[in-house]
Amino acid sequence: MTLNSDGTFTTVGWPTNLEDATSDPQSRTGSGTWERTAANDSDWPVSFSFHKISDYWDSDVRGGYYGDGLMVSGSRENPRLYAFVGDPDNCDLVTFTRAS
């Protein structure tokens, strides 16, 4: 995942759990816009509006957006974005860390 300072992003291999998608989840690409949200405004502190997801969503054709988001932990120097996979009680996480 690449988060750009202009509020856009690109992904490879995420989101993975799309039931009607036909491509391999590991090679799935996506793009759209992202924003930090207030804790009481959204389920996620970092919210994503996918405009395109390969073999699944294209806003130019379908209109609207596919939404998703991530939680935040760590520090300003070492932030981590994460999401629960399935039931949060199972503590299975997908974690993104900052790359140089």
Short mmCIF file of N, CA, C and O in Angstrom, two decimals, residues 2-93:
data_model
loop_
_atom_site.label_atom_id
_atom_site.label_comp_id
_atom_site.label_asym_id
_atom_site.label_seq_id
_atom_site.Cartn_x
_atom_site.Cartn_y
_atom_site.Cartn_z
N THR A 2 0.51 2.18 -0.81
CA THR A 2 1.19 3.47 -0.83
C THR A 2 0.17 4.56 -0.54
O THR A 2 -0.82 4.69 -1.25
N LEU A 3 0.41 5.30 0.54
CA LEU A 3 -0.42 6.45 0.89
C LEU A 3 0.31 7.70 0.44
O LEU A 3 1.45 7.94 0.85
N ASN A 4 -0.32 8.49 -0.41
CA ASN A 4 0.29 9.71 -0.91
C ASN A 4 -0.20 10.92 -0.13
O ASN A 4 -1.32 10.93 0.37
N SER A 5 0.66 11.95 -0.05
CA SER A 5 0.32 13.14 0.73
C SER A 5 -0.85 13.92 0.15
O SER A 5 -1.46 14.72 0.85
N ASP A 6 -1.22 13.66 -1.12
CA ASP A 6 -2.36 14.36 -1.72
C ASP A 6 -3.70 13.68 -1.42
O ASP A 6 -4.73 14.06 -1.93
N GLY A 7 -3.66 12.63 -0.55
CA GLY A 7 -4.89 11.95 -0.15
C GLY A 7 -5.28 10.80 -1.07
O GLY A 7 -6.38 10.27 -0.93
N THR A 8 -4.40 10.40 -1.98
CA THR A 8 -4.67 9.25 -2.83
C THR A 8 -3.87 8.05 -2.34
O THR A 8 -2.92 8.20 -1.57
N PHE A 9 -4.25 6.85 -2.78
CA PHE A 9 -3.52 5.65 -2.40
C PHE A 9 -3.59 4.63 -3.53
O PHE A 9 -4.47 4.69 -4.40
N THR A 10 -2.67 3.67 -3.49
CA THR A 10 -2.69 2.49 -4.35
C THR A 10 -2.39 1.28 -3.48
O THR A 10 -1.69 1.40 -2.46
N THR A 11 -2.94 0.13 -3.85
CA THR A 11 -2.69 -1.10 -3.10
C THR A 11 -2.42 -2.26 -4.05
O THR A 11 -2.84 -2.24 -5.20
N VAL A 12 -1.72 -3.24 -3.53
CA VAL A 12 -1.56 -4.54 -4.18
C VAL A 12 -1.81 -5.58 -3.10
O VAL A 12 -1.22 -5.53 -2.02
N GLY A 13 -2.73 -6.52 -3.36
CA GLY A 13 -3.01 -7.58 -2.41
C GLY A 13 -3.96 -7.21 -1.29
O GLY A 13 -4.07 -7.92 -0.30
N TRP A 14 -4.68 -6.08 -1.45
CA TRP A 14 -5.64 -5.67 -0.43
C TRP A 14 -6.71 -4.82 -1.09
O TRP A 14 -6.36 -4.00 -1.95
N PRO A 15 -7.96 -4.96 -0.80
CA PRO A 15 -8.57 -5.87 0.17
C PRO A 15 -8.61 -7.31 -0.35
O PRO A 15 -8.71 -7.56 -1.54
N THR A 16 -8.54 -8.25 0.57
CA THR A 16 -8.44 -9.66 0.18
C THR A 16 -9.76 -10.41 0.24
O THR A 16 -9.93 -11.38 -0.47
N ASN A 17 -10.68 -10.00 1.07
CA ASN A 17 -11.90 -10.81 1.33
C ASN A 17 -13.12 -10.32 0.55
O ASN A 17 -14.17 -10.09 1.12
N LEU A 18 -12.99 -10.22 -0.77
CA LEU A 18 -14.10 -9.78 -1.61
C LEU A 18 -14.74 -10.99 -2.28
O LEU A 18 -14.14 -11.60 -3.16
N GLU A 19 -15.94 -11.34 -1.86
CA GLU A 19 -16.59 -12.58 -2.30
C GLU A 19 -16.80 -12.65 -3.81
O GLU A 19 -16.66 -13.71 -4.40
N ASP A 20 -17.16 -11.56 -4.46
CA ASP A 20 -17.48 -11.60 -5.88
C ASP A 20 -16.30 -11.26 -6.79
O ASP A 20 -16.45 -11.22 -8.00
N ALA A 21 -15.13 -11.01 -6.23
CA ALA A 21 -13.95 -10.69 -7.05
C ALA A 21 -13.43 -11.96 -7.70
O ALA A 21 -13.51 -13.05 -7.13
N THR A 22 -12.89 -11.81 -8.90
CA THR A 22 -12.43 -12.98 -9.65
C THR A 22 -10.91 -13.11 -9.69
O THR A 22 -10.41 -14.16 -10.05
N SER A 23 -10.17 -12.08 -9.33
CA SER A 23 -8.71 -12.15 -9.42
C SER A 23 -8.11 -12.78 -8.15
O SER A 23 -8.77 -12.88 -7.12
N ASP A 24 -6.86 -13.19 -8.27
CA ASP A 24 -6.12 -13.72 -7.12
C ASP A 24 -5.95 -12.59 -6.10
O ASP A 24 -5.45 -11.51 -6.45
N PRO A 25 -6.36 -12.80 -4.85
CA PRO A 25 -6.27 -11.72 -3.84
C PRO A 25 -4.87 -11.16 -3.67
O PRO A 25 -4.71 -9.97 -3.40
N GLN A 26 -3.84 -11.97 -3.86
CA GLN A 26 -2.47 -11.49 -3.67
C GLN A 26 -2.02 -10.54 -4.78
O GLN A 26 -1.12 -9.73 -4.58
N SER A 27 -2.65 -10.62 -5.96
CA SER A 27 -2.27 -9.73 -7.06
C SER A 27 -3.32 -8.66 -7.33
O SER A 27 -3.17 -7.86 -8.25
N ARG A 28 -4.37 -8.61 -6.53
CA ARG A 28 -5.43 -7.62 -6.70
C ARG A 28 -4.88 -6.21 -6.49
O ARG A 28 -4.12 -5.97 -5.57
N THR A 29 -5.26 -5.29 -7.36
CA THR A 29 -4.82 -3.90 -7.22
C THR A 29 -6.02 -3.02 -6.91
O THR A 29 -7.15 -3.35 -7.25
N GLY A 30 -5.75 -1.91 -6.25
CA GLY A 30 -6.81 -0.97 -5.93
C GLY A 30 -6.25 0.44 -5.87
O GLY A 30 -5.04 0.64 -5.71
N SER A 31 -7.14 1.42 -6.01
CA SER A 31 -6.73 2.82 -5.90
C SER A 31 -7.94 3.66 -5.49
O SER A 31 -9.08 3.25 -5.65
N GLY A 32 -7.64 4.82 -4.94
CA GLY A 32 -8.70 5.71 -4.50
C GLY A 32 -8.17 6.83 -3.64
O GLY A 32 -7.05 7.29 -3.84
N THR A 33 -8.98 7.23 -2.65
CA THR A 33 -8.60 8.31 -1.75
C THR A 33 -8.66 7.83 -0.30
O THR A 33 -9.40 6.92 0.03
N TRP A 34 -7.84 8.45 0.54
CA TRP A 34 -7.81 8.09 1.95
C TRP A 34 -7.87 9.37 2.78
O TRP A 34 -7.55 10.45 2.31
N GLU A 35 -8.31 9.19 4.05
CA GLU A 35 -8.32 10.31 4.98
C GLU A 35 -8.27 9.80 6.41
O GLU A 35 -8.71 8.69 6.69
N ARG A 36 -7.71 10.62 7.28
CA ARG A 36 -7.79 10.34 8.71
C ARG A 36 -9.13 10.86 9.17
O ARG A 36 -9.59 11.91 8.74
N THR A 37 -9.79 10.11 10.04
CA THR A 37 -11.11 10.50 10.50
C THR A 37 -11.11 10.62 12.02
O THR A 37 -10.32 9.97 12.70
N ALA A 38 -12.02 11.43 12.52
CA ALA A 38 -12.19 11.55 13.97
C ALA A 38 -12.75 10.23 14.50
O ALA A 38 -13.51 9.54 13.82
N ALA A 39 -12.39 9.89 15.70
CA ALA A 39 -12.80 8.61 16.29
C ALA A 39 -14.31 8.42 16.29
O ALA A 39 -14.80 7.32 16.11
N ASN A 40 -15.06 9.48 16.45
CA ASN A 40 -16.52 9.33 16.51
C ASN A 40 -17.20 9.49 15.15
O ASN A 40 -18.40 9.37 15.04
N ASP A 41 -16.43 9.76 14.08
CA ASP A 41 -17.01 9.95 12.75
C ASP A 41 -17.04 8.68 11.91
O ASP A 41 -17.72 8.62 10.91
N SER A 42 -16.27 7.67 12.28
CA SER A 42 -16.12 6.50 11.42
C SER A 42 -15.76 5.29 12.27
O SER A 42 -15.35 5.41 13.41
N ASP A 43 -15.91 4.13 11.68
CA ASP A 43 -15.46 2.91 12.35
C ASP A 43 -13.93 2.80 12.33
O ASP A 43 -13.36 2.04 13.09
N TRP A 44 -13.28 3.55 11.43
CA TRP A 44 -11.83 3.45 11.24
C TRP A 44 -11.17 4.81 11.36
O TRP A 44 -11.63 5.78 10.78
N PRO A 45 -10.04 4.88 12.05
CA PRO A 45 -9.28 6.13 12.11
C PRO A 45 -8.67 6.52 10.76
O PRO A 45 -8.43 7.68 10.49
N VAL A 46 -8.41 5.53 9.89
CA VAL A 46 -7.96 5.81 8.52
C VAL A 46 -8.98 5.16 7.59
O VAL A 46 -9.15 3.95 7.60
N SER A 47 -9.64 6.00 6.82
CA SER A 47 -10.74 5.55 5.96
C SER A 47 -10.31 5.58 4.50
O SER A 47 -9.66 6.53 4.06
N PHE A 48 -10.69 4.53 3.74
CA PHE A 48 -10.33 4.42 2.33
C PHE A 48 -11.58 4.36 1.49
O PHE A 48 -12.51 3.61 1.78
N SER A 49 -11.61 5.14 0.41
CA SER A 49 -12.66 5.07 -0.61
C SER A 49 -11.99 4.55 -1.87
O SER A 49 -11.24 5.26 -2.54
N PHE A 50 -12.24 3.26 -2.16
CA PHE A 50 -11.68 2.66 -3.37
C PHE A 50 -12.48 3.13 -4.57
O PHE A 50 -13.69 2.94 -4.62
N HIS A 51 -11.82 3.72 -5.54
CA HIS A 51 -12.45 4.10 -6.79
C HIS A 51 -12.36 2.94 -7.78
O HIS A 51 -13.24 2.75 -8.60
N LYS A 52 -11.26 2.18 -7.68
CA LYS A 52 -11.06 1.01 -8.54
C LYS A 52 -10.43 -0.13 -7.74
O LYS A 52 -9.54 0.09 -6.94
N ILE A 53 -10.93 -1.34 -7.98
CA ILE A 53 -10.35 -2.58 -7.45
C ILE A 53 -10.38 -3.56 -8.62
O ILE A 53 -11.45 -3.80 -9.19
N SER A 54 -9.23 -4.12 -8.97
CA SER A 54 -9.18 -4.99 -10.14
C SER A 54 -10.18 -6.13 -10.03
O SER A 54 -10.32 -6.74 -8.99
N ASP A 55 -10.90 -6.37 -11.11
CA ASP A 55 -11.91 -7.43 -11.23
C ASP A 55 -13.01 -7.35 -10.19
O ASP A 55 -13.65 -8.34 -9.89
N TYR A 56 -13.25 -6.14 -9.63
CA TYR A 56 -14.31 -6.03 -8.62
C TYR A 56 -15.06 -4.70 -8.70
O TYR A 56 -16.27 -4.68 -8.79
N TRP A 57 -14.37 -3.58 -8.62
CA TRP A 57 -15.06 -2.30 -8.51
C TRP A 57 -14.42 -1.28 -9.44
O TRP A 57 -13.21 -1.15 -9.48
N ASP A 58 -15.26 -0.54 -10.15
CA ASP A 58 -14.80 0.56 -10.99
C ASP A 58 -15.85 1.66 -10.88
O ASP A 58 -16.96 1.52 -11.41
N SER A 59 -15.51 2.74 -10.21
CA SER A 59 -16.47 3.83 -10.00
C SER A 59 -16.92 4.46 -11.31
O SER A 59 -18.03 4.97 -11.39
N ASP A 60 -16.05 4.45 -12.34
CA ASP A 60 -16.45 5.01 -13.63
C ASP A 60 -17.61 4.23 -14.24
O ASP A 60 -18.43 4.78 -14.95
N VAL A 61 -17.69 2.93 -13.94
CA VAL A 61 -18.74 2.07 -14.49
C VAL A 61 -19.91 1.93 -13.52
O VAL A 61 -21.07 2.08 -13.90
N ARG A 62 -19.61 1.65 -12.25
CA ARG A 62 -20.65 1.35 -11.27
C ARG A 62 -21.12 2.56 -10.48
O ARG A 62 -22.14 2.51 -9.81
N GLY A 63 -20.33 3.62 -10.48
CA GLY A 63 -20.63 4.77 -9.64
C GLY A 63 -20.31 4.46 -8.19
O GLY A 63 -20.04 3.32 -7.83
N GLY A 64 -20.30 5.46 -7.35
CA GLY A 64 -20.04 5.26 -5.93
C GLY A 64 -18.64 4.74 -5.65
O GLY A 64 -17.78 4.74 -6.52
N TYR A 65 -18.43 4.31 -4.43
CA TYR A 65 -17.12 3.84 -3.98
C TYR A 65 -17.28 2.61 -3.12
O TYR A 65 -18.32 2.39 -2.52
N TYR A 66 -16.20 1.82 -3.04
CA TYR A 66 -16.12 0.71 -2.08
C TYR A 66 -15.33 1.24 -0.91
O TYR A 66 -14.21 1.72 -1.06
N GLY A 67 -15.89 1.20 0.30
CA GLY A 67 -15.22 1.74 1.48
C GLY A 67 -14.59 0.67 2.34
O GLY A 67 -15.08 -0.45 2.42
N ASP A 68 -13.50 1.02 2.96
CA ASP A 68 -12.81 0.15 3.91
C ASP A 68 -11.98 1.05 4.81
O ASP A 68 -11.96 2.26 4.63
N GLY A 69 -11.33 0.48 5.77
CA GLY A 69 -10.52 1.29 6.66
C GLY A 69 -9.58 0.46 7.51
O GLY A 69 -9.64 -0.77 7.50
N LEU A 70 -8.72 1.15 8.23
CA LEU A 70 -7.73 0.52 9.08
C LEU A 70 -7.68 1.22 10.43
O LEU A 70 -7.97 2.41 10.54
N MET A 71 -7.31 0.47 11.43
CA MET A 71 -7.05 1.01 12.76
C MET A 71 -5.59 1.47 12.81
O MET A 71 -4.79 1.11 11.95
N VAL A 72 -5.24 2.24 13.84
CA VAL A 72 -3.89 2.79 13.97
C VAL A 72 -3.33 2.44 15.33
O VAL A 72 -4.03 2.51 16.34
N SER A 73 -2.06 2.06 15.36
CA SER A 73 -1.34 1.86 16.62
C SER A 73 0.09 2.30 16.42
O SER A 73 0.48 2.73 15.34
N GLY A 74 0.91 2.17 17.44
CA GLY A 74 2.31 2.57 17.34
C GLY A 74 2.48 4.03 17.69
O GLY A 74 1.68 4.62 18.41
N SER A 75 3.52 4.62 17.15
CA SER A 75 3.86 6.02 17.44
C SER A 75 3.99 6.79 16.13
O SER A 75 3.94 6.21 15.04
N ARG A 76 4.20 8.10 16.23
CA ARG A 76 4.40 8.92 15.04
C ARG A 76 5.64 8.45 14.28
O ARG A 76 5.65 8.43 13.05
N GLU A 77 6.67 8.05 14.99
CA GLU A 77 7.90 7.59 14.36
C GLU A 77 7.77 6.18 13.79
O GLU A 77 8.44 5.84 12.82
N ASN A 78 6.92 5.36 14.38
CA ASN A 78 6.77 3.97 13.97
C ASN A 78 5.29 3.58 13.95
O ASN A 78 4.85 2.75 14.73
N PRO A 79 4.51 4.19 13.03
CA PRO A 79 3.08 3.90 13.00
C PRO A 79 2.80 2.53 12.40
O PRO A 79 3.57 2.02 11.58
N ARG A 80 1.69 1.94 12.84
CA ARG A 80 1.22 0.67 12.27
C ARG A 80 -0.27 0.82 11.96
O ARG A 80 -1.03 1.27 12.80
N LEU A 81 -0.65 0.42 10.77
CA LEU A 81 -2.05 0.36 10.39
C LEU A 81 -2.45 -1.10 10.39
O LEU A 81 -1.67 -1.95 9.94
N TYR A 82 -3.64 -1.41 10.90
CA TYR A 82 -4.03 -2.81 10.97
C TYR A 82 -5.54 -2.97 10.85
O TYR A 82 -6.30 -2.02 11.03
N ALA A 83 -5.93 -4.19 10.50
CA ALA A 83 -7.35 -4.56 10.43
C ALA A 83 -7.50 -5.97 10.96
O ALA A 83 -6.59 -6.80 10.82
N PHE A 84 -8.63 -6.23 11.57
CA PHE A 84 -8.94 -7.59 12.01
C PHE A 84 -9.40 -8.42 10.82
O PHE A 84 -10.11 -7.94 9.95
N VAL A 85 -8.98 -9.66 10.79
CA VAL A 85 -9.43 -10.61 9.77
C VAL A 85 -10.49 -11.47 10.42
O VAL A 85 -10.21 -12.21 11.36
N GLY A 86 -11.73 -11.33 9.95
CA GLY A 86 -12.82 -12.09 10.56
C GLY A 86 -13.19 -11.55 11.93
O GLY A 86 -13.15 -10.35 12.18
N ASP A 87 -13.50 -12.43 12.84
CA ASP A 87 -13.95 -12.09 14.18
C ASP A 87 -12.81 -11.46 14.99
O ASP A 87 -11.77 -12.08 15.17
N PRO A 88 -12.97 -10.22 15.48
CA PRO A 88 -11.93 -9.59 16.28
C PRO A 88 -11.53 -10.40 17.52
O PRO A 88 -10.40 -10.30 17.99
N ASP A 89 -12.44 -11.24 18.04
CA ASP A 89 -12.11 -12.07 19.20
C ASP A 89 -11.03 -13.10 18.88
O ASP A 89 -10.39 -13.63 19.79
N ASN A 90 -10.82 -13.41 17.60
CA ASN A 90 -9.78 -14.36 17.21
C ASN A 90 -8.39 -13.73 17.15
O ASN A 90 -7.39 -14.44 17.07
N CYS A 91 -8.33 -12.39 17.17
CA CYS A 91 -7.07 -11.63 17.17
C CYS A 91 -6.19 -11.90 15.94
O CYS A 91 -4.97 -11.78 16.02
N ASP A 92 -6.80 -12.24 14.81
CA ASP A 92 -6.06 -12.37 13.55
C ASP A 92 -6.01 -10.99 12.92
O ASP A 92 -7.03 -10.34 12.71
N LEU A 93 -4.79 -10.51 12.61
CA LEU A 93 -4.60 -9.17 12.10
C LEU A 93 -3.87 -9.16 10.76
O LEU A 93 -3.01 -9.99 10.52
#
